[in-house]
Short mmCIF file of C-alpha atoms and ligand atoms in Angstrom, two decimals:
data_model
loop_
_atom_site.label_atom_id
_atom_site.label_comp_id
_atom_site.label_asym_id
_atom_site.label_seq_id
_atom_site.Cartn_x
_atom_site.Cartn_y
_atom_site.Cartn_z
CA MET U 185 85.36 78.48 131.83
CA SER U 186 85.96 79.46 128.20
CA SER U 187 82.65 79.15 126.17
CA GLU U 188 81.57 80.86 123.08
CA THR U 189 77.94 80.82 124.39
CA ARG U 190 78.87 83.91 126.48
CA PHE U 191 78.53 85.71 123.14
CA ILE U 192 75.13 84.61 122.58
CA ASP U 193 72.17 86.52 124.17
CA PHE U 194 69.63 83.67 124.76
CA LYS U 195 67.03 86.28 125.93
CA SER U 196 67.33 88.42 122.82
CA ASP U 197 64.44 88.58 120.35
CA LYS U 198 66.94 89.41 117.62
CA GLN U 199 67.58 85.87 116.22
CA PRO U 200 69.48 85.78 112.97
CA THR U 201 67.43 86.30 109.92
CA TRP U 202 70.05 84.88 107.62
CA CYS U 203 68.73 82.30 105.04
CA PRO U 204 68.96 78.72 106.45
CA GLY U 205 72.43 77.44 105.46
CA CYS U 206 73.99 80.83 104.92
CA GLY U 207 77.77 80.71 105.57
CA ASP U 208 77.48 83.70 107.99
CA PHE U 209 76.26 81.38 110.73
CA GLY U 210 79.50 79.40 110.72
CA THR U 211 81.56 82.57 110.35
CA MET U 212 79.94 84.14 113.43
CA ASN U 213 80.20 80.83 115.54
CA GLY U 214 83.99 80.81 114.74
CA MET U 215 84.27 84.43 115.87
CA MET U 216 82.56 83.69 119.09
CA LYS U 217 84.61 80.65 119.75
CA ALA U 218 87.92 82.63 118.98
CA LEU U 219 86.81 85.43 121.26
CA ALA U 220 86.10 82.96 124.04
CA ASN U 221 89.35 81.04 123.49
CA THR U 222 91.46 84.28 123.84
CA GLY U 223 89.75 85.01 127.14
CA ASN U 224 87.54 87.87 126.03
CA ASP U 225 84.14 88.56 127.48
CA PRO U 226 81.25 90.41 125.82
CA ASP U 227 81.82 93.38 128.10
CA ASN U 228 85.32 93.98 126.76
CA THR U 229 84.44 93.20 123.13
CA PHE U 230 83.21 95.77 120.50
CA VAL U 231 82.02 94.51 117.04
CA VAL U 232 81.71 97.09 114.35
CA ALA U 233 79.78 95.82 111.35
CA GLY U 234 79.05 97.29 107.87
CA ILE U 235 75.92 96.97 105.90
CA GLY U 236 74.89 93.77 104.14
CA CYS U 237 73.64 90.41 105.23
CA SER U 238 77.02 90.02 106.81
CA GLY U 239 76.64 93.36 108.50
CA LYS U 240 73.90 92.10 110.65
CA ILE U 241 76.34 90.22 112.57
CA GLY U 242 76.87 93.08 115.18
CA THR U 243 73.22 92.79 116.29
CA TYR U 244 73.36 89.01 116.74
CA MET U 245 76.54 88.85 118.80
CA HIS U 246 76.14 89.55 122.61
CA SER U 247 78.79 92.25 122.90
CA TYR U 248 79.13 96.03 122.48
CA ALA U 249 78.32 96.65 118.82
CA LEU U 250 77.72 99.26 116.15
CA HIS U 251 75.92 98.39 112.92
CA GLY U 252 77.21 101.29 110.86
CA VAL U 253 77.33 102.70 107.50
CA HIS U 254 78.03 100.77 104.13
CA GLY U 255 81.77 100.47 103.66
CA ARG U 256 82.63 102.64 106.67
CA ALA U 257 83.05 99.96 109.46
CA LEU U 258 86.90 100.03 109.44
CA PRO U 259 87.31 103.75 110.27
CA VAL U 260 84.71 103.47 113.06
CA GLY U 261 86.59 100.44 114.42
CA THR U 262 89.86 102.32 114.27
CA GLY U 263 88.31 105.16 116.26
CA VAL U 264 86.92 102.73 118.88
CA LYS U 265 90.39 101.11 119.28
CA MET U 266 92.25 104.48 119.51
CA ALA U 267 89.75 105.69 122.06
CA ASN U 268 90.09 102.73 124.30
CA PRO U 269 92.91 100.44 123.44
CA ASP U 270 91.87 97.87 126.16
CA LEU U 271 88.82 96.88 124.07
CA GLU U 272 88.94 93.83 121.93
CA VAL U 273 87.71 95.34 118.49
CA MET U 274 86.44 93.16 115.76
CA VAL U 275 85.23 94.68 112.43
CA ALA U 276 83.13 92.56 110.12
CA GLY U 277 81.38 92.86 106.80
CA GLY U 278 80.95 91.63 103.32
CA ASP U 279 83.16 91.63 100.23
CA GLY U 280 80.96 94.46 98.88
CA ASP U 281 81.27 96.39 102.01
CA GLY U 282 84.98 95.86 102.33
CA TYR U 283 86.28 95.75 98.76
CA SER U 284 84.05 97.96 96.85
CA ILE U 285 82.65 101.01 98.64
CA GLY U 286 85.01 100.45 101.53
CA ALA U 287 88.17 99.60 99.50
CA GLY U 288 89.90 102.89 100.29
CA HIS U 289 89.26 102.37 103.99
CA PHE U 290 90.52 98.83 103.77
CA VAL U 291 93.84 99.87 102.35
CA HIS U 292 94.44 102.60 105.02
CA ALA U 293 93.30 100.37 107.93
CA VAL U 294 95.76 97.67 106.82
CA ARG U 295 98.70 100.11 106.57
CA ARG U 296 97.80 101.81 109.95
CA ASN U 297 98.23 98.33 111.47
CA VAL U 298 95.83 99.17 114.33
CA ASP U 299 95.59 96.18 116.77
CA MET U 300 92.02 94.83 115.74
CA THR U 301 90.61 91.93 113.75
CA TYR U 302 88.81 92.30 110.44
CA VAL U 303 86.63 89.52 109.34
CA VAL U 304 85.21 89.67 105.83
CA MET U 305 82.36 87.34 104.89
CA ASP U 306 83.37 86.87 101.13
CA ASN U 307 80.50 85.19 99.38
CA ARG U 308 81.45 86.70 96.09
CA ILE U 309 78.13 88.49 95.61
CA TYR U 310 75.94 91.25 97.00
CA GLY U 311 73.59 89.17 99.16
CA LEU U 312 71.39 91.84 100.88
CA THR U 313 70.50 93.67 97.73
CA LYS U 314 69.47 90.36 96.10
CA GLY U 315 72.29 89.03 94.00
CA GLN U 316 74.41 91.56 92.05
CA ALA U 317 78.04 91.07 91.15
CA SER U 318 80.56 92.04 93.90
CA PRO U 319 84.23 92.93 93.55
CA THR U 320 85.26 89.33 94.19
CA SER U 321 82.72 87.81 91.66
CA ARG U 322 84.25 85.93 88.86
CA GLU U 323 84.67 87.58 85.43
CA ASP U 324 81.94 85.36 83.87
CA PHE U 325 79.58 85.30 86.92
CA GLU U 326 76.07 86.05 85.47
CA THR U 327 73.61 88.02 87.49
CA ALA U 328 70.46 89.83 86.65
CA THR U 329 72.44 93.13 86.37
CA THR U 330 75.57 91.58 84.64
CA PRO U 331 73.88 89.01 82.32
CA GLU U 332 77.21 88.29 80.60
CA GLY U 333 79.19 88.54 83.81
CA PRO U 334 81.04 91.62 85.17
CA LYS U 335 83.70 91.16 82.43
CA GLN U 336 86.45 92.34 84.77
CA PRO U 337 88.86 90.40 86.77
CA PRO U 338 87.95 90.10 90.50
CA VAL U 339 89.71 92.07 93.22
CA ASN U 340 92.29 90.04 95.05
CA PRO U 341 91.83 91.23 98.64
CA LEU U 342 94.85 89.24 99.89
CA ALA U 343 97.15 91.02 97.34
CA LEU U 344 95.64 94.33 98.34
CA ALA U 345 96.47 93.62 101.89
CA LEU U 346 99.90 92.41 101.29
CA SER U 347 100.78 95.43 98.98
CA ALA U 348 99.40 97.83 101.61
CA GLY U 349 101.85 96.54 104.24
CA GLY U 350 99.55 93.92 105.83
CA THR U 351 101.06 92.23 108.93
CA PHE U 352 98.60 89.33 109.22
CA ILE U 353 96.76 87.94 106.27
CA ALA U 354 94.64 84.72 106.47
CA GLN U 355 91.81 83.02 104.75
CA SER U 356 89.31 80.55 106.11
CA PHE U 357 86.14 78.66 105.14
CA ALA U 358 83.02 79.13 107.30
CA SER U 359 82.12 75.43 107.06
CA ASP U 360 85.50 74.21 108.32
CA SER U 361 84.50 75.43 111.65
CA GLN U 362 87.45 74.35 113.81
CA ARG U 363 90.06 75.60 111.35
CA HIS U 364 88.11 78.91 110.88
CA ALA U 365 87.98 79.54 114.59
CA GLU U 366 91.68 78.79 114.91
CA LEU U 367 92.52 81.20 112.12
CA VAL U 368 90.33 84.00 113.72
CA GLN U 369 92.01 83.35 117.05
CA GLU U 370 95.47 83.78 115.53
CA ALA U 371 94.14 87.08 114.03
CA ILE U 372 93.06 88.20 117.38
CA GLU U 373 96.30 87.18 119.00
CA HIS U 374 98.42 88.93 116.32
CA ASP U 375 100.00 92.29 117.41
CA GLY U 376 98.41 94.56 114.73
CA PHE U 377 95.75 94.37 112.17
CA GLY U 378 94.56 90.76 111.78
CA PHE U 379 92.80 90.29 108.49
CA VAL U 380 90.77 87.12 107.72
CA ASN U 381 88.93 86.75 104.41
CA VAL U 382 86.36 84.03 105.03
CA PHE U 383 84.67 82.05 102.15
CA SER U 384 81.11 82.26 103.59
CA PRO U 385 78.75 80.89 100.91
CA CYS U 386 75.54 82.63 99.88
CA VAL U 387 73.22 79.77 99.32
CA THR U 388 70.42 81.89 97.89
CA PHE U 389 72.11 83.92 95.10
CA ASN U 390 75.41 82.29 94.34
CA ASP U 391 75.34 78.76 92.80
CA THR U 392 78.96 78.82 91.75
CA ASP U 393 81.09 79.47 94.90
CA THR U 394 79.23 76.91 96.98
CA TYR U 395 80.14 74.77 99.91
CA ASP U 396 81.00 71.96 97.53
CA TYR U 397 83.15 74.19 95.45
CA PHE U 398 85.30 75.17 98.47
CA ARG U 399 85.35 71.62 99.89
CA ASP U 400 86.78 70.30 96.49
CA ASN U 401 89.13 73.15 95.77
CA LEU U 402 90.55 74.55 98.98
CA THR U 403 94.10 73.78 99.91
CA ASP U 404 94.99 74.11 103.51
CA LEU U 405 98.44 75.71 103.87
CA ALA U 406 98.96 73.86 107.17
CA GLU U 407 99.33 70.67 105.08
CA THR U 408 101.94 72.24 102.74
CA ASP U 409 105.40 73.51 103.53
CA HIS U 410 104.24 77.14 103.24
CA ASP U 411 106.10 79.50 105.61
CA PRO U 412 103.84 82.50 106.36
CA THR U 413 106.76 84.53 107.57
CA ASP U 414 108.45 84.43 104.18
CA PHE U 415 107.20 87.48 102.20
CA ASP U 416 108.08 86.18 98.78
CA GLU U 417 106.40 82.80 99.40
CA ALA U 418 103.28 84.65 100.60
CA LYS U 419 103.21 86.77 97.50
CA ASP U 420 103.59 83.66 95.25
CA ARG U 421 100.65 81.96 96.97
CA ILE U 422 98.59 85.10 96.99
CA MET U 423 99.17 85.82 93.36
CA ASP U 424 98.54 82.23 92.26
CA PRO U 425 95.68 82.40 89.71
CA ASP U 426 94.43 78.99 90.41
CA GLY U 427 95.00 78.71 94.12
CA GLU U 428 92.11 78.78 96.61
CA TYR U 429 94.00 78.74 100.04
CA GLN U 430 92.99 78.37 103.60
CA GLY U 431 95.40 79.33 106.33
CA ILE U 432 97.85 82.08 107.28
CA LEU U 433 99.16 83.48 103.93
CA TYR U 434 101.48 86.05 105.58
CA GLN U 435 102.44 87.11 109.06
CA ASP U 436 105.04 89.73 110.12
CA GLU U 437 106.23 88.35 113.50
CA ASP U 438 107.83 91.79 114.22
CA SER U 439 104.70 93.71 113.75
CA VAL U 440 104.26 96.71 116.18
CA PRO U 441 100.63 97.80 116.43
CA TYR U 442 99.72 101.44 115.80
CA HIS U 443 99.04 102.39 119.47
CA GLU U 444 102.36 101.07 120.62
CA ALA U 445 104.31 102.62 117.75
CA HIS U 446 102.56 106.02 118.38
CA GLY U 447 102.05 105.92 122.15
CA VAL U 448 98.31 106.00 122.16
CA THR U 449 97.82 104.30 125.56
CA GLU U 450 95.49 106.53 127.60
CA ASP U 451 91.73 106.26 127.64
CA MET U 452 90.95 108.93 125.07
CA THR U 453 87.23 108.87 125.87
CA GLU U 454 88.05 111.45 128.57
CA ILE U 455 86.90 114.86 127.21
CA PRO U 456 89.79 117.24 127.48
CA ASP U 457 89.63 120.44 129.51
CA GLY U 458 88.96 123.41 127.24
CA ALA U 459 87.18 121.49 124.46
CA PRO U 460 84.44 123.63 122.90
CA GLU U 461 81.12 123.02 124.65
CA ASP U 462 79.05 122.09 121.64
CA ALA U 463 81.74 119.52 120.50
CA THR U 464 81.74 118.06 124.10
CA ASP U 465 78.00 117.71 123.85
CA LEU U 466 78.30 115.85 120.63
CA VAL U 467 80.87 113.47 121.89
CA ARG U 468 78.75 112.77 125.06
CA GLU U 469 75.80 111.80 122.80
CA PHE U 470 77.94 109.09 121.30
CA TYR U 471 79.47 107.56 124.52
C1 TPP J 174 75.98 104.12 100.80
C2 TPP J 174 75.20 102.86 100.41
N1 TPP J 174 75.35 102.40 99.09
C3 TPP J 174 74.62 101.29 98.74
C4 TPP J 174 73.90 100.62 99.68
C5 TPP J 174 73.11 99.35 99.21
N2 TPP J 174 73.75 98.17 99.78
C6 TPP J 174 73.38 97.64 100.83
S1 TPP J 174 74.17 96.23 101.11
C7 TPP J 174 75.06 96.30 99.76
C8 TPP J 174 76.12 95.26 99.23
C9 TPP J 174 75.96 94.07 100.08
O1 TPP J 174 77.04 93.11 99.66
P1 TPP J 174 78.08 92.67 100.65
O2 TPP J 174 78.72 93.83 101.33
O3 TPP J 174 79.00 91.73 99.91
O4 TPP J 174 77.38 91.95 101.82
P2 TPP J 174 76.41 90.63 101.84
O5 TPP J 174 75.02 91.14 101.78
O6 TPP J 174 76.78 89.81 100.71
O7 TPP J 174 76.71 89.95 103.11
C10 TPP J 174 74.67 97.51 99.03
C11 TPP J 174 75.24 97.82 97.70
C12 TPP J 174 73.81 101.11 100.99
N3 TPP J 174 73.14 100.60 101.90
N4 TPP J 174 74.52 102.17 101.32
S1 SF4 J 175 70.91 86.24 100.85
FE1 SF4 J 175 72.87 84.93 100.90
S2 SF4 J 175 74.25 86.21 102.13
FE2 SF4 J 175 72.13 86.85 102.56
S3 SF4 J 175 71.45 85.69 104.32
FE3 SF4 J 175 70.74 84.77 102.37
S4 SF4 J 175 72.28 83.25 102.02
FE4 SF4 J 175 73.12 84.59 103.49
#
């Protein structure tokens, strides 16, 4: 029977230490539901997470996981998927992790179109380091280190993804749990890089981008005549300065994932004959 509880380790002593009410709880529940609904099990799922409150997700989900280096989750996830294309690979992290220190990796992961899912818990702030402005913070968002706001327009992650050749670009809201899970499921089922930017409120350090703000301002694209396969329509929505959208912004239905386009089908964890001995030992340490 399909149940997200398979992704919860009830015996683990590693219970989430997120603040009560943090959006990351809802984000993670939706990911587990989507994994279960797509027929995945913990033993074929690999979660790679960055550093941040959001990055702790890898240690809370009952699957294979790696809690990596700040901003570097995507290249690790790419390597895991290339080494074993049969694994369901999910990469997760925060807006700081993905769009600041990891912005370069983000653009290249998008354009490679590796068949994995990238979930960004976008709370428009650095949570773990106690409330500094992030790349998605508003221009006038006051913090202790930016008392007059960052004074720069925020990064638009959806636009970055579209311009880098993204084949699946969606946005969800952690509190709209059913819809969020559906969108992550669509991302998993997409043939290629499924990107979901999730509004996942930080209840401790961000009193602007709150649950109430998103409840009042989000438009669900499923309730509009938006056609996600139309690139120009997607561009208009994504560049709309006043729009906060939930749903699939863009999907290329002809997307061919990297491993199919380039013939990466074998289990590459096999160490090739003739590999230098010290390199072989190094690889063995990691697998
Ligand atoms: C290389 C490196 N630089 C900086 C840090 C400090 N640091 C840890 S988490 C973080 C940002 C956290 O913000 P975000 O990625 O948005 O995640 P959140 O905590 O909000 O979920 C920073 C700057 C680090 N751990 N490593
Ligand atoms: S500081 Fe913010 S992002 Fe971090 S756990 Fe608390 S509410 Fe969540």
